[in-house]
Amino acid sequence: MRPPTPRTASAARALARSAVVVLLAVLGLLAAVAGPATADGDASWSIRTASNDFGSGRQNYSYTVNPGGRLEDALVIANRGTTPLHLAVYAADGFTTRAGRLDLVAKDAKSTAVGAWVHTDRPDVTVRPGRSVEVPFTLTLPADTAPGDYMGGIVTSPAQAGQADGTDAGRRLGIRIRLRVGGALKPNLSVEDLHVRYAGTADPFAKGDATVTYTIHNTGNAILAARQTVSLTGPFGVLGVHAGRIDDSPALLPGDTWKVTVPVHGVAPALRTTGKVTLVPLLTDASGSVAPLDDVQTTTHAWTIPWMLLCLVVLCGLVAAGLVAWRRRRRAGLREPADAPETAEQAPRERETSGR
């Protein structure tokens, strides 16, 4: 192969430089196309409670109303974007998510409590850039509303999909409404489906681990959280062990449930174990003060069998039985030769007697 001439090498370097320039230009074009959108045209907004006789700077709405009562309040919507903002405004019931957070149902879901009792003075609103609009609403309770705690909220969302180039499509902003309907307040929690599962170890003399599962059910009419403790004890209350620190449950609405799984380490295999769950209901009032109520206890029983130890005992028993049987056979074998000469001596005597 002939070595490249200076003219050929120079042409190759020029071609390489041209390729690099073209590649950089293409990358710059792609970056320009795929780069972040500018703030112009983005729709963004914020919401807050109105300042009125209920107060100013409220984080959420909190009311105590008797059945058949009515009140008026308002929501303030501010447009932080650069284009007019068209938002839907509606009320919705609250619920507890699987993650333990309070959320509001979607607009197309049917509300039967706060979402049905709260009505805004308009279903949607248009807010100009840099401006804010106050949206009044009313809360009217039916005369037969059951006493207790209810949770819902006021929600704002783009009135149409793709509002303001789609930036806020599917986004919702809301403020909670916590309502306590006057009457007898009956806070109550129960423990349901309590189970204990034990897992031993390969060491027949070691302690094992257990898993305690149960469901907290808010069977009262007040919003409650629960402080939890779990313990396991052997027969007659001995060999007891407590689970580690357990986080409080989330705030549960009346009728809500919350599943709990608690590991317990260092459990002695005491054949029959008693598992106990203790709940301390935590009642929070409108001011945020927490009041612990009388505890609730539930127990169950479970088998904590030391299988490895039992297998060892059975194996030792089989070995002992085998040794006993072997010794018996050995003794029987040792006695048999001692009897043989006596039998041999008797045979000639029997022949002599028969000859006579």
One Martini backbone bead per residue (centre of mass of N, CA, C, O) as a GRO file, in nm:
protein
  356
    1MET     BB    1   0.095   0.036   0.024
    2ARG     BB    2   0.065   0.368  -0.038
    3PRO     BB    3   0.155   0.652   0.074
    4PRO     BB    4   0.040   0.947   0.151
    5THR     BB    5   0.009   1.240   0.028
    6PRO     BB    6  -0.003   1.567   0.111
    7ARG     BB    7  -0.261   1.624  -0.052
    8THR     BB    8  -0.430   1.393   0.066
    9ALA     BB    9  -0.407   1.469   0.366
   10SER     BB   10  -0.533   1.750   0.339
   11ALA     BB   11  -0.808   1.654   0.233
   12ALA     BB   12  -0.882   1.478   0.478
   13ARG     BB   13  -0.878   1.708   0.691
   14ALA     BB   14  -1.098   1.878   0.556
   15LEU     BB   15  -1.319   1.664   0.567
   16ALA     BB   16  -1.322   1.631   0.874
   17ARG     BB   17  -1.392   1.926   0.944
   18SER     BB   18  -1.661   1.926   0.794
   19ALA     BB   19  -1.796   1.697   0.956
   20VAL     BB   20  -1.785   1.839   1.231
   21VAL     BB   21  -1.951   2.087   1.154
   22VAL     BB   22  -2.206   1.934   1.075
   23LEU     BB   23  -2.250   1.785   1.343
   24LEU     BB   24  -2.278   2.041   1.519
   25ALA     BB   25  -2.521   2.154   1.369
   26VAL     BB   26  -2.712   1.918   1.423
   27LEU     BB   27  -2.696   1.926   1.731
   28GLY     BB   28  -2.802   2.217   1.756
   29LEU     BB   29  -3.078   2.162   1.628
   30LEU     BB   30  -3.172   1.946   1.828
   31ALA     BB   31  -3.151   2.126   2.077
   32ALA     BB   32  -3.357   2.335   1.977
   33VAL     BB   33  -3.598   2.133   1.954
   34ALA     BB   34  -3.551   1.968   2.250
   35GLY     BB   35  -3.574   2.192   2.422
   36PRO     BB   36  -3.690   2.394   2.642
   37ALA     BB   37  -3.951   2.564   2.714
   38THR     BB   38  -4.074   2.852   2.730
   39ALA     BB   39  -4.258   3.062   2.934
   40ASP     BB   40  -4.414   3.131   2.705
   41GLY     BB   41  -4.753   3.016   2.742
   42ASP     BB   42  -4.755   2.928   3.019
   43ALA     BB   43  -4.960   2.765   3.256
   44SER     BB   44  -5.023   2.928   3.576
   45TRP     BB   45  -5.125   2.871   3.924
   46SER     BB   46  -5.302   2.987   4.220
   47ILE     BB   47  -5.429   2.915   4.554
   48ARG     BB   48  -5.667   3.052   4.801
   49THR     BB   49  -5.794   3.180   5.068
   50ALA     BB   50  -6.011   3.392   5.179
   51SER     BB   51  -6.060   3.705   5.320
   52ASN     BB   52  -6.256   3.700   5.624
   53ASP     BB   53  -6.443   3.602   5.892
   54PHE     BB   54  -6.258   3.330   5.903
   55GLY     BB   55  -6.000   3.471   5.789
   56SER     BB   56  -5.640   3.470   5.734
   57GLY     BB   57  -5.414   3.253   5.601
   58ARG     BB   58  -5.536   2.990   5.531
   59GLN     BB   59  -5.472   2.652   5.455
   60ASN     BB   60  -5.779   2.586   5.507
   61TYR     BB   61  -6.092   2.444   5.549
   62SER     BB   62  -6.292   2.495   5.859
   63TYR     BB   63  -6.589   2.336   5.993
   64THR     BB   64  -6.891   2.392   6.201
   65VAL     BB   65  -7.201   2.219   6.138
   66ASN     BB   66  -7.527   2.190   6.134
   67PRO     BB   67  -7.789   2.047   6.047
   68GLY     BB   68  -7.907   2.264   5.787
   69GLY     BB   69  -7.677   2.436   5.733
   70ARG     BB   70  -7.510   2.757   5.635
   71LEU     BB   71  -7.243   2.884   5.414
   72GLU     BB   72  -6.986   3.135   5.324
   73ASP     BB   73  -6.726   3.146   5.073
   74ALA     BB   74  -6.381   3.158   4.927
   75LEU     BB   75  -6.182   3.164   4.623
   76VAL     BB   76  -5.842   3.222   4.509
   77ILE     BB   77  -5.725   3.308   4.178
   78ALA     BB   78  -5.396   3.299   4.024
   79ASN     BB   79  -5.220   3.429   3.745
   80ARG     BB   80  -4.874   3.342   3.646
   81GLY     BB   81  -4.896   3.388   3.359
   82THR     BB   82  -4.921   3.505   2.991
   83THR     BB   83  -5.211   3.383   2.976
   84PRO     BB   84  -5.511   3.305   2.962
   85LEU     BB   85  -5.722   3.139   3.214
   86HIS     BB   86  -5.908   2.829   3.198
   87LEU     BB   87  -6.116   2.715   3.467
   88ALA     BB   88  -6.222   2.468   3.665
   89VAL     BB   89  -6.481   2.460   3.929
   90TYR     BB   90  -6.491   2.228   4.212
   91ALA     BB   91  -6.628   1.978   4.410
   92ALA     BB   92  -6.496   1.720   4.648
   93ASP     BB   93  -6.428   1.432   4.772
   94GLY     BB   94  -6.264   1.247   5.012
   95PHE     BB   95  -5.958   1.037   5.044
   96THR     BB   96  -5.759   0.749   5.105
   97THR     BB   97  -5.473   0.645   5.011
   98ARG     BB   98  -5.236   0.394   4.989
   99ALA     BB   99  -5.017   0.612   5.104
  100GLY     BB  100  -5.187   0.794   5.327
  101ARG     BB  101  -5.342   1.013   5.163
  102LEU     BB  102  -5.521   1.294   5.107
  103ASP     BB  103  -5.782   1.310   4.864
  104LEU     BB  104  -5.945   1.385   4.552
  105VAL     BB  105  -6.177   1.335   4.349
  106ALA     BB  106  -6.278   1.329   4.052
  107LYS     BB  107  -6.492   1.499   3.850
  108ASP     BB  108  -6.646   1.224   3.741
  109ALA     BB  109  -6.702   1.166   4.025
  110LYS     BB  110  -6.910   1.077   4.280
  111SER     BB  111  -7.053   1.284   4.520
  112THR     BB  112  -7.198   1.261   4.877
  113ALA     BB  113  -7.083   1.511   5.031
  114VAL     BB  114  -6.904   1.774   5.009
  115GLY     BB  115  -6.928   1.767   4.692
  116ALA     BB  116  -7.258   1.804   4.728
  117TRP     BB  117  -7.265   2.069   4.934
  118VAL     BB  118  -7.081   2.223   4.738
  119HIS     BB  119  -7.116   2.554   4.569
  120THR     BB  120  -7.040   2.728   4.307
  121ASP     BB  121  -7.113   3.023   4.121
  122ARG     BB  122  -6.922   2.865   3.911
  123PRO     BB  123  -6.773   2.626   3.689
  124ASP     BB  124  -6.596   2.868   3.568
  125VAL     BB  125  -6.280   3.049   3.484
  126THR     BB  126  -6.127   3.362   3.384
  127VAL     BB  127  -5.776   3.454   3.390
  128ARG     BB  128  -5.568   3.699   3.378
  129PRO     BB  129  -5.268   3.806   3.354
  130GLY     BB  130  -5.171   3.887   3.681
  131ARG     BB  131  -5.442   3.792   3.802
  132SER     BB  132  -5.737   3.780   4.017
  133VAL     BB  133  -6.000   3.556   4.147
  134GLU     BB  134  -6.312   3.539   4.309
  135VAL     BB  135  -6.477   3.237   4.436
  136PRO     BB  136  -6.771   3.165   4.537
  137PHE     BB  137  -6.925   2.965   4.808
  138THR     BB  138  -7.144   2.701   4.925
  139LEU     BB  139  -7.270   2.549   5.234
  140THR     BB  140  -7.515   2.277   5.241
  141LEU     BB  141  -7.705   2.103   5.474
  142PRO     BB  142  -7.876   1.853   5.543
  143ALA     BB  143  -8.100   1.770   5.795
  144ASP     BB  144  -7.988   1.443   5.788
  145THR     BB  145  -7.706   1.475   5.878
  146ALA     BB  146  -7.457   1.312   6.000
  147PRO     BB  147  -7.253   1.302   6.243
  148GLY     BB  148  -6.922   1.432   6.196
  149ASP     BB  149  -6.662   1.365   5.976
  150TYR     BB  150  -6.543   1.552   5.684
  151MET     BB  151  -6.398   1.529   5.344
  152GLY     BB  152  -6.274   1.781   5.112
  153GLY     BB  153  -6.299   2.013   4.818
  154ILE     BB  154  -6.143   2.257   4.614
  155VAL     BB  155  -6.117   2.259   4.253
  156THR     BB  156  -5.862   2.307   3.997
  157SER     BB  157  -5.878   2.304   3.628
  158PRO     BB  158  -5.855   2.261   3.319
  159ALA     BB  159  -6.122   2.295   3.103
  160GLN     BB  160  -5.913   2.187   2.882
  161ALA     BB  161  -5.745   2.002   2.690
  162GLY     BB  162  -5.446   2.172   2.624
  163GLN     BB  163  -5.404   2.400   2.797
  164ALA     BB  164  -5.162   2.584   2.720
  165ASP     BB  165  -4.995   2.358   2.545
  166GLY     BB  166  -5.031   2.124   2.790
  167THR     BB  167  -4.883   2.183   3.060
  168ASP     BB  168  -5.170   2.145   3.254
  169ALA     BB  169  -5.258   1.875   3.178
  170GLY     BB  170  -5.416   1.717   3.456
  171ARG     BB  171  -5.400   1.942   3.652
  172ARG     BB  172  -5.431   2.001   4.014
  173LEU     BB  173  -5.592   2.234   4.241
  174GLY     BB  174  -5.637   2.231   4.603
  175ILE     BB  175  -5.863   2.265   4.890
  176ARG     BB  176  -5.944   2.179   5.189
  177ILE     BB  177  -6.238   2.034   5.359
  178ARG     BB  178  -6.324   2.049   5.700
  179LEU     BB  179  -6.601   1.870   5.844
  180ARG     BB  180  -6.822   1.927   6.129
  181VAL     BB  181  -7.097   1.767   6.245
  182GLY     BB  182  -7.329   1.811   6.455
  183GLY     BB  183  -7.305   1.604   6.746
  184ALA     BB  184  -7.232   1.292   6.814
  185LEU     BB  185  -6.911   1.183   6.899
  186LYS     BB  186  -6.768   0.856   6.766
  187PRO     BB  187  -6.479   0.740   6.830
  188ASN     BB  188  -6.337   0.452   6.639
  189LEU     BB  189  -6.138   0.153   6.661
  190SER     BB  190  -6.026  -0.142   6.476
  191VAL     BB  191  -5.913  -0.483   6.472
  192GLU     BB  192  -5.839  -0.674   6.179
  193ASP     BB  193  -5.705  -0.953   6.064
  194LEU     BB  194  -5.529  -1.110   6.274
  195HIS     BB  195  -5.180  -1.218   6.221
  196VAL     BB  196  -4.939  -1.494   6.272
  197ARG     BB  197  -4.604  -1.548   6.142
  198TYR     BB  198  -4.365  -1.809   6.159
  199ALA     BB  199  -3.992  -1.813   6.145
  200GLY     BB  200  -3.743  -2.006   6.156
  201THR     BB  201  -3.433  -2.173   6.202
  202ALA     BB  202  -3.151  -2.373   6.159
  203ASP     BB  203  -3.130  -2.326   6.454
  204PRO     BB  204  -3.272  -2.511   6.712
  205PHE     BB  205  -3.185  -2.277   6.951
  206ALA     BB  206  -3.313  -2.042   6.807
  207LYS     BB  207  -3.454  -1.758   6.723
  208GLY     BB  208  -3.716  -1.600   6.554
  209ASP     BB  209  -3.950  -1.482   6.318
  210ALA     BB  210  -4.220  -1.245   6.278
  211THR     BB  211  -4.551  -1.175   6.130
  212VAL     BB  212  -4.768  -0.897   6.156
  213THR     BB  213  -5.114  -0.874   6.065
  214TYR     BB  214  -5.342  -0.593   5.990
  215THR     BB  215  -5.652  -0.398   6.033
  216ILE     BB  216  -5.754  -0.069   6.025
  217HIS     BB  217  -6.074   0.051   6.152
  218ASN     BB  218  -6.299   0.311   6.098
  219THR     BB  219  -6.603   0.296   6.300
  220GLY     BB  220  -6.655   0.585   6.322
  221ASN     BB  221  -6.715   0.968   6.299
  222ALA     BB  222  -6.398   1.020   6.305
  223ILE     BB  223  -6.096   1.147   6.256
  224LEU     BB  224  -5.820   0.905   6.260
  225ALA     BB  225  -5.544   0.802   6.429
  226ALA     BB  226  -5.268   0.559   6.507
  227ARG     BB  227  -5.120   0.413   6.778
  228GLN     BB  228  -4.866   0.149   6.778
  229THR     BB  229  -4.857  -0.190   6.922
  230VAL     BB  230  -4.645  -0.493   6.937
  231SER     BB  231  -4.687  -0.833   7.073
  232LEU     BB  232  -4.519  -1.133   7.209
  233THR     BB  233  -4.626  -1.441   7.378
  234GLY     BB  234  -4.617  -1.696   7.576
  235PRO     BB  235  -4.695  -1.899   7.796
  236PHE     BB  236  -4.799  -1.724   8.073
  237GLY     BB  237  -4.634  -1.456   7.964
  238VAL     BB  238  -4.378  -1.559   7.844
  239LEU     BB  239  -4.144  -1.470   7.621
  240GLY     BB  240  -4.141  -1.170   7.555
  241VAL     BB  241  -4.202  -0.945   7.265
  242HIS     BB  242  -4.124  -0.646   7.090
  243ALA     BB  243  -4.170  -0.432   6.867
  244GLY     BB  244  -4.083  -0.188   6.710
  245ARG     BB  245  -4.121   0.102   6.590
  246ILE     BB  246  -4.436   0.251   6.498
  247ASP     BB  247  -4.600   0.418   6.290
  248ASP     BB  248  -4.836   0.614   6.244
  249SER     BB  249  -5.116   0.641   6.116
  250PRO     BB  250  -5.310   0.769   5.913
  251ALA     BB  251  -5.562   0.957   5.844
  252LEU     BB  252  -5.894   0.840   5.900
  253LEU     BB  253  -6.178   0.799   5.768
  254PRO     BB  254  -6.479   0.717   5.791
  255GLY     BB  255  -6.449   0.368   5.696
  256ASP     BB  256  -6.162   0.332   5.684
  257THR     BB  257  -5.861   0.152   5.584
  258TRP     BB  258  -5.547  -0.013   5.723
  259LYS     BB  259  -5.264  -0.181   5.638
  260VAL     BB  260  -5.048  -0.398   5.842
  261THR     BB  261  -4.685  -0.464   5.874
  262VAL     BB  262  -4.499  -0.653   6.130
  263PRO     BB  263  -4.190  -0.707   6.251
  264VAL     BB  264  -4.058  -0.979   6.464
  265HIS     BB  265  -3.788  -1.027   6.676
  266GLY     BB  266  -3.693  -1.279   6.886
  267VAL     BB  267  -3.872  -1.546   6.875
  268ALA     BB  268  -3.986  -1.785   7.072
  269PRO     BB  269  -4.049  -2.135   7.043
  270ALA     BB  270  -4.355  -2.182   7.237
  271LEU     BB  271  -4.579  -2.312   7.035
  272ARG     BB  272  -4.769  -2.090   7.196
  273THR     BB  273  -4.878  -1.771   7.072
  274THR     BB  274  -4.939  -1.428   7.164
  275GLY     BB  275  -5.100  -1.169   6.994
  276LYS     BB  276  -5.069  -0.800   7.031
  277VAL     BB  277  -5.279  -0.514   6.969
  278THR     BB  278  -5.229  -0.156   7.013
  279LEU     BB  279  -5.453   0.123   7.015
  280VAL     BB  280  -5.427   0.487   6.981
  281PRO     BB  281  -5.639   0.718   6.941
  282LEU     BB  282  -5.623   1.018   6.725
  283LEU     BB  283  -5.754   1.336   6.792
  284THR     BB  284  -5.826   1.607   6.570
  285ASP     BB  285  -5.870   1.929   6.567
  286ALA     BB  286  -5.904   2.235   6.415
  287SER     BB  287  -5.625   2.341   6.562
  288GLY     BB  288  -5.432   2.060   6.584
  289SER     BB  289  -5.501   1.908   6.825
  290VAL     BB  290  -5.402   1.619   7.016
  291ALA     BB  291  -5.610   1.336   7.129
  292PRO     BB  292  -5.587   1.078   7.332
  293LEU     BB  293  -5.739   0.774   7.361
  294ASP     BB  294  -5.861   0.493   7.432
  295ASP     BB  295  -5.755   0.192   7.410
  296VAL     BB  296  -5.705  -0.085   7.174
  297GLN     BB  297  -5.747  -0.446   7.199
  298THR     BB  298  -5.591  -0.732   7.026
  299THR     BB  299  -5.603  -1.092   6.990
  300THR     BB  300  -5.393  -1.382   6.915
  301HIS     BB  301  -5.313  -1.711   6.785
  302ALA     BB  302  -5.004  -1.913   6.752
  303TRP     BB  303  -4.779  -2.123   6.600
  304THR     BB  304  -4.438  -2.189   6.748
  305ILE     BB  305  -4.253  -2.418   6.596
  306PRO     BB  306  -3.957  -2.615   6.647
  307TRP     BB  307  -3.867  -2.793   6.391
  308MET     BB  308  -3.564  -2.847   6.423
  309LEU     BB  309  -3.586  -2.961   6.709
  310LEU     BB  310  -3.782  -3.188   6.642
  311CYS     BB  311  -3.602  -3.325   6.436
  312LEU     BB  312  -3.374  -3.380   6.636
  313VAL     BB  313  -3.539  -3.552   6.832
  314VAL     BB  314  -3.626  -3.766   6.630
  315LEU     BB  315  -3.343  -3.849   6.545
  316CYS     BB  316  -3.249  -3.933   6.825
  317GLY     BB  317  -3.469  -4.146   6.863
  318LEU     BB  318  -3.387  -4.326   6.625
  319VAL     BB  319  -3.101  -4.380   6.718
  320ALA     BB  320  -3.174  -4.505   6.992
  321ALA     BB  321  -3.351  -4.733   6.878
  322GLY     BB  322  -3.123  -4.861   6.709
  323LEU     BB  323  -2.933  -4.926   6.944
  324VAL     BB  324  -3.123  -5.109   7.099
  325ALA     BB  325  -3.166  -5.316   6.873
  326TRP     BB  326  -2.867  -5.390   6.837
  327ARG     BB  327  -2.817  -5.492   7.126
  328ARG     BB  328  -3.024  -5.717   7.121
  329ARG     BB  329  -2.905  -5.875   6.884
  330ARG     BB  330  -2.628  -5.915   7.012
  331ARG     BB  331  -2.720  -6.074   7.260
  332ALA     BB  332  -2.857  -6.300   7.104
  333GLY     BB  333  -2.593  -6.390   6.955
  334LEU     BB  334  -2.430  -6.464   7.217
  335ARG     BB  335  -2.627  -6.696   7.329
  336GLU     BB  336  -2.635  -6.918   7.102
  337PRO     BB  337  -2.350  -7.073   7.137
  338ALA     BB  338  -2.404  -7.176   7.434
  339ASP     BB  339  -2.640  -7.389   7.335
  340ALA     BB  340  -2.504  -7.590   7.128
  341PRO     BB  341  -2.358  -7.822   7.304
  342GLU     BB  342  -2.616  -7.927   7.437
  343THR     BB  343  -2.739  -8.032   7.172
  344ALA     BB  344  -2.503  -8.226   7.090
  345GLU     BB  345  -2.527  -8.416   7.346
  346GLN     BB  346  -2.830  -8.505   7.302
  347ALA     BB  347  -2.816  -8.667   7.034
  348PRO     BB  348  -2.679  -8.945   7.126
  349ARG     BB  349  -2.887  -9.009   7.344
  350GLU     BB  350  -3.124  -9.036   7.151
  351ARG     BB  351  -2.993  -9.277   6.988
  352GLU     BB  352  -2.961  -9.472   7.223
  353THR     BB  353  -3.256  -9.485   7.301
  354SER     BB  354  -3.362  -9.586   7.019
  355GLY     BB  355  -3.185  -9.861   7.017
  356ARG     BB  356  -3.335  -9.989   7.265
   0.00000   0.00000   0.00000
